[in-house]
N, CA and C atoms as an extended XYZ file, in Angstrom:
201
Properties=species:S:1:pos:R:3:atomname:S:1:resname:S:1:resid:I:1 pbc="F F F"
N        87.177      104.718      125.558 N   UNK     1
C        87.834      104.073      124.436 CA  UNK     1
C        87.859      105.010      123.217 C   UNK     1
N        86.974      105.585      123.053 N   UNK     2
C        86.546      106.665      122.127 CA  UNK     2
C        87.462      107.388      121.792 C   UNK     2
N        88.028      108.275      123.373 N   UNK     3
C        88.702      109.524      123.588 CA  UNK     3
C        90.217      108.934      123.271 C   UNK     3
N        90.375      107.295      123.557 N   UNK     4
C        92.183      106.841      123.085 CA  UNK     4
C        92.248      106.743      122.005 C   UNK     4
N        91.068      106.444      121.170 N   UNK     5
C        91.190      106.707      119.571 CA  UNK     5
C        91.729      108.199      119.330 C   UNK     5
N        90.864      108.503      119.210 N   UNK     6
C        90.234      110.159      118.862 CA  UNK     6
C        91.980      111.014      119.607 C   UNK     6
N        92.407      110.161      120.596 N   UNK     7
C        94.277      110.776      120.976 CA  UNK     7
C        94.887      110.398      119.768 C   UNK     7
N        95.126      108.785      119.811 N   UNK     8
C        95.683      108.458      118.928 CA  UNK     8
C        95.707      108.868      117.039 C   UNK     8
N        94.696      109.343      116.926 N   UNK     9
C        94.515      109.582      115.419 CA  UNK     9
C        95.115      111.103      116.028 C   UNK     9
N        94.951      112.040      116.458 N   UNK    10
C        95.574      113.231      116.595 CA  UNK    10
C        97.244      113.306      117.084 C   UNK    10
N        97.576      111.825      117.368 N   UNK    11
C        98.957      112.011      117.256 CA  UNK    11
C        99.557      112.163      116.148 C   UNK    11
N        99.375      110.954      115.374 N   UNK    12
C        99.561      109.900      114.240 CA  UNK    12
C        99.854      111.909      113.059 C   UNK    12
N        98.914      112.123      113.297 N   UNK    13
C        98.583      113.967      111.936 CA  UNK    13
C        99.500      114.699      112.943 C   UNK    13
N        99.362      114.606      114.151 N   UNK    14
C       101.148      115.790      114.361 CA  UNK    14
C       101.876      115.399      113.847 C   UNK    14
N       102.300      113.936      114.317 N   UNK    15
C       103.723      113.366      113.889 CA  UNK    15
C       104.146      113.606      112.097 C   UNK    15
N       102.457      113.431      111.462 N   UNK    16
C       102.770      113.375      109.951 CA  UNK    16
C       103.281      114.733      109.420 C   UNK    16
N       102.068      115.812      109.932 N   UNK    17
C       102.359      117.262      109.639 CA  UNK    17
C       103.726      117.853      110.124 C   UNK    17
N       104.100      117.319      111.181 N   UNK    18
C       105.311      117.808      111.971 CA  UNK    18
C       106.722      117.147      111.690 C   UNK    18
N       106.753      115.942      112.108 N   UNK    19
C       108.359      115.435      112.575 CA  UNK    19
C       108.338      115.140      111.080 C   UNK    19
N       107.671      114.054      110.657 N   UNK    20
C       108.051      113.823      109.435 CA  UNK    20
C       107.872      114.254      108.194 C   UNK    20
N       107.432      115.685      108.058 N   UNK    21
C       107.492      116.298      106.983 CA  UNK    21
C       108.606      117.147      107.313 C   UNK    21
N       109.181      117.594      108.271 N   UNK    22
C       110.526      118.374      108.602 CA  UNK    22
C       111.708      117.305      108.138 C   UNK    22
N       111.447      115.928      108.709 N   UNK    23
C       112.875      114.507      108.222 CA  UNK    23
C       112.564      114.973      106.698 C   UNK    23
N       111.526      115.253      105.567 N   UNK    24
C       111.679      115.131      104.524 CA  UNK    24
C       112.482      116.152      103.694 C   UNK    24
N       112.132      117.630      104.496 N   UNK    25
C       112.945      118.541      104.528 CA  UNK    25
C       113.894      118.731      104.289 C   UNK    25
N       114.233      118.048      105.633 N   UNK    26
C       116.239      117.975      105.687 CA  UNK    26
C       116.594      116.953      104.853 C   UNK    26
N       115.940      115.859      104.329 N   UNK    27
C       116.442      114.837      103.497 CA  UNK    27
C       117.014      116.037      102.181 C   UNK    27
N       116.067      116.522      101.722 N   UNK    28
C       115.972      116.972      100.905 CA  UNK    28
C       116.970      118.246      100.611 C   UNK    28
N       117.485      118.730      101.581 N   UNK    29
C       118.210      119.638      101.733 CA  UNK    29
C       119.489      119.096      101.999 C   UNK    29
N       120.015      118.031      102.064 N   UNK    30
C       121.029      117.235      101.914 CA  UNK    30
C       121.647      116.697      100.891 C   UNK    30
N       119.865      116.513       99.880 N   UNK    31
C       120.428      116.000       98.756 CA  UNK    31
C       120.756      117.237       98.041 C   UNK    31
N       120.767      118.647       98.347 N   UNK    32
C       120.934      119.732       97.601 CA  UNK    32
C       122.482      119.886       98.024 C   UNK    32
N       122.471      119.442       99.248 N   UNK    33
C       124.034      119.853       99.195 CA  UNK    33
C       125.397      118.993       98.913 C   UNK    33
N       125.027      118.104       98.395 N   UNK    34
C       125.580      116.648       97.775 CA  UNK    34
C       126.017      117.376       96.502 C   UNK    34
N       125.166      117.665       95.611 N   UNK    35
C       125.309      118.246       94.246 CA  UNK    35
C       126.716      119.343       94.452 C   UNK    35
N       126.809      120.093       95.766 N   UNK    36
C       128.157      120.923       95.375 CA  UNK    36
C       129.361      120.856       96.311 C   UNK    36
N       128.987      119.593       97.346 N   UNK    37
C       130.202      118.968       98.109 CA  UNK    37
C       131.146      118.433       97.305 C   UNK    37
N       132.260      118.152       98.188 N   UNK    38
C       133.628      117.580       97.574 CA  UNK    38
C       133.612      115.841       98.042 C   UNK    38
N       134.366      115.015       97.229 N   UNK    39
C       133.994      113.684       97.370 CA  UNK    39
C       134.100      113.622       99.008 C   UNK    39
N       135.088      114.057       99.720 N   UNK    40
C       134.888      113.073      101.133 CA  UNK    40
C       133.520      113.930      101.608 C   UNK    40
N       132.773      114.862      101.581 N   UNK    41
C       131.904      115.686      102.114 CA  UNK    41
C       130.665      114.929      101.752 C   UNK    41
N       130.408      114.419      100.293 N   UNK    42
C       129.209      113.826       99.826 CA  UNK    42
C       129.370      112.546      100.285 C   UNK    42
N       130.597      111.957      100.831 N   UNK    43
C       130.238      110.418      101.545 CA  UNK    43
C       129.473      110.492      103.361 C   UNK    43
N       129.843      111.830      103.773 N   UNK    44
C       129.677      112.136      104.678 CA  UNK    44
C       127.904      112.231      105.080 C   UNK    44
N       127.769      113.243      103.417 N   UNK    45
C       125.929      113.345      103.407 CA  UNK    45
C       125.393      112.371      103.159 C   UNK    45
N       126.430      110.860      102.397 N   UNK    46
C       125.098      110.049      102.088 CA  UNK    46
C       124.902      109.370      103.402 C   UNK    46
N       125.920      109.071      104.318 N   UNK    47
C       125.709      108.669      105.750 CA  UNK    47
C       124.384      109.544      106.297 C   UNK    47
N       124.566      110.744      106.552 N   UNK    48
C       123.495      111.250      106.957 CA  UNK    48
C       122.169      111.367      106.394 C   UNK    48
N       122.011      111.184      104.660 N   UNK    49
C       120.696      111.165      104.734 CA  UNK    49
C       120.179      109.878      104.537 C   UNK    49
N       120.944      108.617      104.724 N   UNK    50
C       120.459      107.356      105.228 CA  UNK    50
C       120.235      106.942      106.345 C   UNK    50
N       120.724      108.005      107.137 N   UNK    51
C       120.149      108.097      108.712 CA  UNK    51
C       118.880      108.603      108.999 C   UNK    51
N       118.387      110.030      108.089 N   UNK    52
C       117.593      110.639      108.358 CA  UNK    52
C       116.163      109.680      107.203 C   UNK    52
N       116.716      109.257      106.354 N   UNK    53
C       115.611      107.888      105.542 CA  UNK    53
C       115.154      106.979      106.799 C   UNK    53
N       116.215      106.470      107.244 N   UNK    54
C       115.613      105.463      108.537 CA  UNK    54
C       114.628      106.327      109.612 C   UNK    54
N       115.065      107.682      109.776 N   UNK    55
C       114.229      108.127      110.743 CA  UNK    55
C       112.867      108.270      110.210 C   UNK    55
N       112.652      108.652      108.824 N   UNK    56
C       111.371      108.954      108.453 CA  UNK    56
C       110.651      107.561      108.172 C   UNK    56
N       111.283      106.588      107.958 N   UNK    57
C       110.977      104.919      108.004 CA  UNK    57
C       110.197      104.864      109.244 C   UNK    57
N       110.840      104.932      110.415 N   UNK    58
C       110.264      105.060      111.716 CA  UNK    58
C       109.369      105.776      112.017 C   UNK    58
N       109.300      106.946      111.894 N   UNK    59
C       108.097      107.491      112.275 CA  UNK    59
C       106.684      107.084      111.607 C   UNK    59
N       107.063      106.997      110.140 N   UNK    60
C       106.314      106.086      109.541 CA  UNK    60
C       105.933      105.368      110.075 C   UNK    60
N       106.202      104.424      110.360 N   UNK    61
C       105.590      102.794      110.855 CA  UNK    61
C       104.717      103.470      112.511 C   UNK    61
N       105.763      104.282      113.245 N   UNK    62
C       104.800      105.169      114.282 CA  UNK    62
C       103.307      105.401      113.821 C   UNK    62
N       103.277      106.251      112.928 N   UNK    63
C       102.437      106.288      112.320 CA  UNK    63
C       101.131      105.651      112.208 C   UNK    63
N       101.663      104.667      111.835 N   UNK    64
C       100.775      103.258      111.353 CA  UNK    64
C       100.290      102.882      112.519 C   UNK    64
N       100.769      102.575      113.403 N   UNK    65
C       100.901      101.714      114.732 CA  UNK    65
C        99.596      102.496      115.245 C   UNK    65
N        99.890      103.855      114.936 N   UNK    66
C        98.895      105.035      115.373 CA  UNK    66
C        97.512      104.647      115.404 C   UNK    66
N        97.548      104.497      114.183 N   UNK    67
C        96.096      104.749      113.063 CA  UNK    67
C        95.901      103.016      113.141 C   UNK    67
């Protein structure tokens, strides 16, 4: 029981260190490129970084579920 903890808490810190600090990344690098897109281009990014918000939502709650 020990050792499914002791997995589980070492998922939970990949997933944090890894997937979802990279989703924050690219969030973030989306919102940089919003600032010098053209209107149909920035409707395009806000689709995508409300996709990539939901993904980091999710892993989030992964997360949790984890721990």
């Amino acid at each position: 029981m020990l050792a499914a903890l002791e997995e589980r808490e070492r998922l939970a810190r990949e997933f944090h260190d890894g997937l979802a600090q990279e989703l924050i990344a690219l969030r973030m690098k989306i919102g940089f490129w919003d600032d010098v897109a053209n209107p149909r281009m920035r409707q395009e990014l806000e689709s995508l970084k409300g996709m990539v918000t939901d993904s980091i939502r999710g892993v989030r709650r992964a997360i949790l579920d984890l721990r």
